[in-house]
Structure formats: structure tokens, C-alpha cells
Short mmCIF file of C-alpha atoms in Angstrom, two decimals:
data_model
loop_
_atom_site.label_atom_id
_atom_site.label_comp_id
_atom_site.label_asym_id
_atom_site.label_seq_id
_atom_site.Cartn_x
_atom_site.Cartn_y
_atom_site.Cartn_z
CA MET A 19 13.36 -95.41 11.55
CA MET A 20 15.32 -94.68 8.38
CA LEU A 21 13.49 -93.21 5.43
CA ALA A 22 13.85 -94.97 2.12
CA HIS A 23 14.73 -91.89 0.10
CA LYS A 24 17.48 -91.56 -2.44
CA PRO A 25 18.70 -88.01 -3.15
CA SER A 26 18.14 -86.96 -6.72
CA PHE A 27 20.82 -84.25 -6.91
CA ASN A 28 24.55 -83.81 -6.38
CA LEU A 29 25.43 -84.07 -2.68
CA MET A 30 27.94 -81.26 -3.10
CA ASP A 31 25.25 -78.57 -3.16
CA TYR A 32 24.42 -76.71 0.04
CA LEU A 33 21.31 -75.63 1.92
CA LEU A 34 22.18 -72.84 4.36
CA ASP A 35 20.35 -72.52 7.65
CA THR A 36 19.44 -69.15 9.14
CA ASN A 37 22.48 -68.90 11.43
CA HIS A 38 24.91 -69.20 8.51
CA CYS A 39 22.90 -66.78 6.39
CA SER A 40 22.95 -64.26 9.24
CA ALA A 41 26.72 -64.57 9.55
CA ILE A 42 27.13 -63.92 5.82
CA ILE A 43 24.69 -60.99 5.88
CA ASN A 44 26.53 -59.52 8.89
CA GLY A 45 29.81 -59.66 6.97
CA ASN A 46 31.54 -62.48 8.85
CA THR A 47 34.81 -62.59 6.87
CA ALA A 48 35.62 -66.22 7.65
CA MET A 49 32.14 -67.31 6.56
CA ILE A 50 32.30 -65.27 3.36
CA ASN A 51 35.69 -66.84 2.53
CA VAL A 52 34.29 -70.36 3.03
CA LEU A 53 31.35 -69.42 0.83
CA ARG A 54 33.65 -68.11 -1.91
CA ASN A 55 35.64 -71.37 -1.83
CA GLN A 56 32.55 -73.40 -2.74
CA GLY A 57 33.16 -72.71 -6.44
CA ASP A 58 30.40 -73.92 -8.72
CA HIS A 59 28.36 -75.57 -5.97
CA THR A 60 24.82 -74.38 -5.57
CA ILE A 61 24.22 -72.30 -2.46
CA ALA A 62 20.54 -72.34 -1.54
CA ILE A 63 18.09 -71.79 1.28
CA SER A 64 14.67 -73.18 2.02
CA ILE A 65 11.54 -71.06 1.95
CA ILE A 66 11.53 -71.50 5.75
CA THR A 67 14.94 -69.81 6.08
CA TYR A 68 13.77 -67.13 3.65
CA ALA A 69 10.84 -66.35 5.95
CA GLU A 70 13.01 -66.41 9.08
CA LEU A 71 15.48 -63.93 7.58
CA LEU A 72 12.73 -61.55 6.51
CA TYR A 73 11.11 -61.83 9.94
CA MET A 74 14.40 -61.07 11.71
CA ALA A 75 14.96 -57.99 9.54
CA ASP A 76 11.36 -56.85 9.86
CA LYS A 77 11.33 -57.01 13.67
CA SER A 78 14.80 -55.48 14.12
CA ALA A 79 15.40 -52.06 15.62
CA ARG A 80 17.16 -51.08 12.37
CA ARG A 81 14.41 -52.36 10.09
CA SER A 82 14.88 -49.79 7.30
CA GLU A 83 18.60 -50.63 7.09
CA ASN A 84 18.29 -54.40 7.50
CA ILE A 85 15.50 -55.24 5.06
CA PRO A 86 17.41 -54.09 1.92
CA VAL A 87 20.53 -55.97 3.05
CA VAL A 88 18.55 -59.18 3.64
CA GLU A 89 16.72 -58.78 0.32
CA GLU A 90 20.05 -58.34 -1.49
CA PHE A 91 21.31 -61.59 0.06
CA LEU A 92 18.07 -63.42 -0.80
CA ALA A 93 18.41 -62.37 -4.44
CA LYS A 94 21.79 -64.14 -4.63
CA VAL A 95 20.83 -67.61 -3.38
CA ASP A 96 18.70 -70.33 -4.88
CA LEU A 97 15.43 -71.08 -3.14
CA TYR A 98 13.78 -74.43 -2.39
CA PHE A 99 10.03 -74.52 -1.83
CA ILE A 100 7.88 -76.97 0.09
CA ASP A 101 5.82 -79.38 -1.97
CA GLU A 102 3.97 -82.66 -1.44
CA GLU A 103 7.15 -84.75 -1.26
CA THR A 104 8.64 -82.35 1.30
CA ALA A 105 5.47 -82.66 3.39
CA ILE A 106 5.65 -86.46 3.34
CA LEU A 107 9.31 -86.44 4.39
CA TYR A 108 8.59 -83.85 7.08
CA SER A 109 5.83 -86.01 8.52
CA GLN A 110 8.02 -89.12 8.56
CA ILE A 111 10.95 -87.26 10.15
CA LYS A 112 8.75 -85.60 12.76
CA THR A 113 7.20 -88.94 13.69
CA SER A 114 10.62 -90.60 13.95
CA VAL A 115 12.04 -87.78 16.07
CA PHE A 116 8.99 -87.80 18.33
CA ASN A 117 9.06 -91.59 18.76
CA HIS A 118 12.77 -91.54 19.55
CA PHE A 119 12.88 -88.63 22.02
CA ALA A 120 9.39 -88.55 23.59
CA PRO A 121 8.59 -90.29 26.86
CA LYS A 122 7.57 -93.91 26.41
CA GLU A 123 4.63 -93.77 28.83
CA LYS A 124 1.38 -93.23 26.94
CA ASN A 125 0.13 -90.72 29.49
CA LYS A 126 3.19 -88.47 29.13
CA ARG A 127 3.33 -88.82 25.33
CA ARG A 128 -0.11 -87.26 24.94
CA ARG A 129 1.06 -84.09 26.69
CA THR A 130 4.36 -83.88 24.83
CA SER A 131 4.85 -81.81 21.71
CA ILE A 132 7.84 -81.64 19.41
CA SER A 133 8.74 -78.26 20.91
CA HIS A 134 8.74 -79.82 24.41
CA LEU A 135 11.48 -82.09 23.08
CA GLY A 136 13.59 -79.09 22.00
CA PHE A 137 12.85 -79.19 18.28
CA THR A 138 11.17 -76.67 16.03
CA ASP A 139 8.95 -77.48 13.10
CA HIS A 140 11.09 -75.07 11.07
CA ASP A 141 14.16 -77.25 11.56
CA LEU A 142 12.22 -80.37 10.57
CA TRP A 143 11.01 -78.69 7.36
CA ILE A 144 14.58 -77.65 6.57
CA VAL A 145 15.87 -81.21 7.09
CA ALA A 146 13.07 -82.57 4.89
CA THR A 147 14.06 -80.10 2.16
CA ALA A 148 17.75 -81.07 2.39
CA ILE A 149 16.93 -84.78 2.19
CA GLN A 150 14.46 -84.36 -0.65
CA HIS A 151 16.97 -82.52 -2.83
CA GLY A 152 20.13 -84.35 -1.74
CA LEU A 153 21.69 -81.22 -0.25
CA ILE A 154 24.26 -80.78 2.50
CA LEU A 155 22.60 -78.80 5.26
CA VAL A 156 24.92 -76.11 6.64
CA SER A 157 24.07 -75.08 10.19
CA ALA A 158 25.56 -74.51 13.63
CA ASP A 159 22.27 -75.55 15.26
CA SER A 160 22.87 -78.53 17.56
CA ASP A 161 19.27 -79.69 17.05
CA PHE A 162 20.33 -81.01 13.66
CA GLN A 163 22.82 -83.31 15.35
CA ARG A 164 19.97 -84.73 17.44
CA ILE A 165 17.72 -85.13 14.39
CA ASN A 166 20.59 -86.90 12.62
CA GLN A 167 20.55 -89.56 15.37
CA VAL A 168 17.13 -90.61 14.07
CA GLN A 169 17.27 -89.63 10.40
CA GLU A 170 20.60 -89.53 8.63
CA PHE A 171 21.28 -86.60 6.34
CA SER A 172 24.39 -84.70 5.29
CA TRP A 173 25.18 -81.65 7.35
CA GLU A 174 28.12 -79.53 8.40
CA SER A 175 28.93 -76.21 10.01
CA TRP A 176 31.16 -73.48 8.63
CA ILE A 177 31.16 -71.55 11.90
#
């Protein structure tokens, strides 16, 4: 099922997923060069990615070193929050992904969750945010390729 949603912003702006943010934070030179070449384009993350980055730093063995580095990165990117429209898109995308990838037998469907299908709710929220704001999602996560089979959105990888 395709959602009837028209992006309201320039499709040249980017929403970075956690794996790309981590590469930038860790000083991946190639990634930083790609980022610098984006010029005036908005580089943003979702509140979901924000939480994932803080969680990764907070649970790390080098917590006291990592948290300030992550916070410095977070201060430099725009942030997209979840609102009612995001929730509606998320619900529609999750339903479409489930219907496409879940077993067809009613008995098996009842025992199947989105995580059993190899998807995370976090990724679905991030896709909903990218669609809502007309952003290009930047991720190396192959789950986005699978989601794109059901719900088209712009995405690419810089890794």
C-alpha cells in the first residue's frame, strides 16, 4: 500500500540514521568529507536517533569520554520530533510492512510481531519522520531497503 503523502520540504535535505552519525562522531574521514560536501543542505536527525546516540554513549565503557563527544555532535544537527502526523504515518507504514512480510495464515499472523520480521519500531519511526518532512534518509541499514519495497521514500548510504 502506498501512502498518499506529499513531502512539504526540499528533498535535498538529509535525515541521518544512527550508523552514519556514529561514523561521523568516530571521525570517519570519508564520511566527514561527504558531509562537508553537502553545502547548504540541512543535516538533521530524528528524536529516535538522538535517543539511540545518547544511549550508546551512556552504556559505553568510556562513558565519561563519549557523552561530551555525542552531545557536541547533537548540538550541530537539526532535530525532528514526533508529532501526530508522524504517528499516523508510522502506523500506516507499520501496517503495510506487517501485511507485506508477515505470514498469510491467520494463526501464524497472531504470533508474529514486527520484530519477528526483522524490523524495529525505531526504524519505522525514522522512516515516518523522513516521509513527513520530505527528507532523504541516510543509512547503511538494509532494513530500510526492505521497508522501501512496501513504502517508497528517498534514502541513500554514504558508507
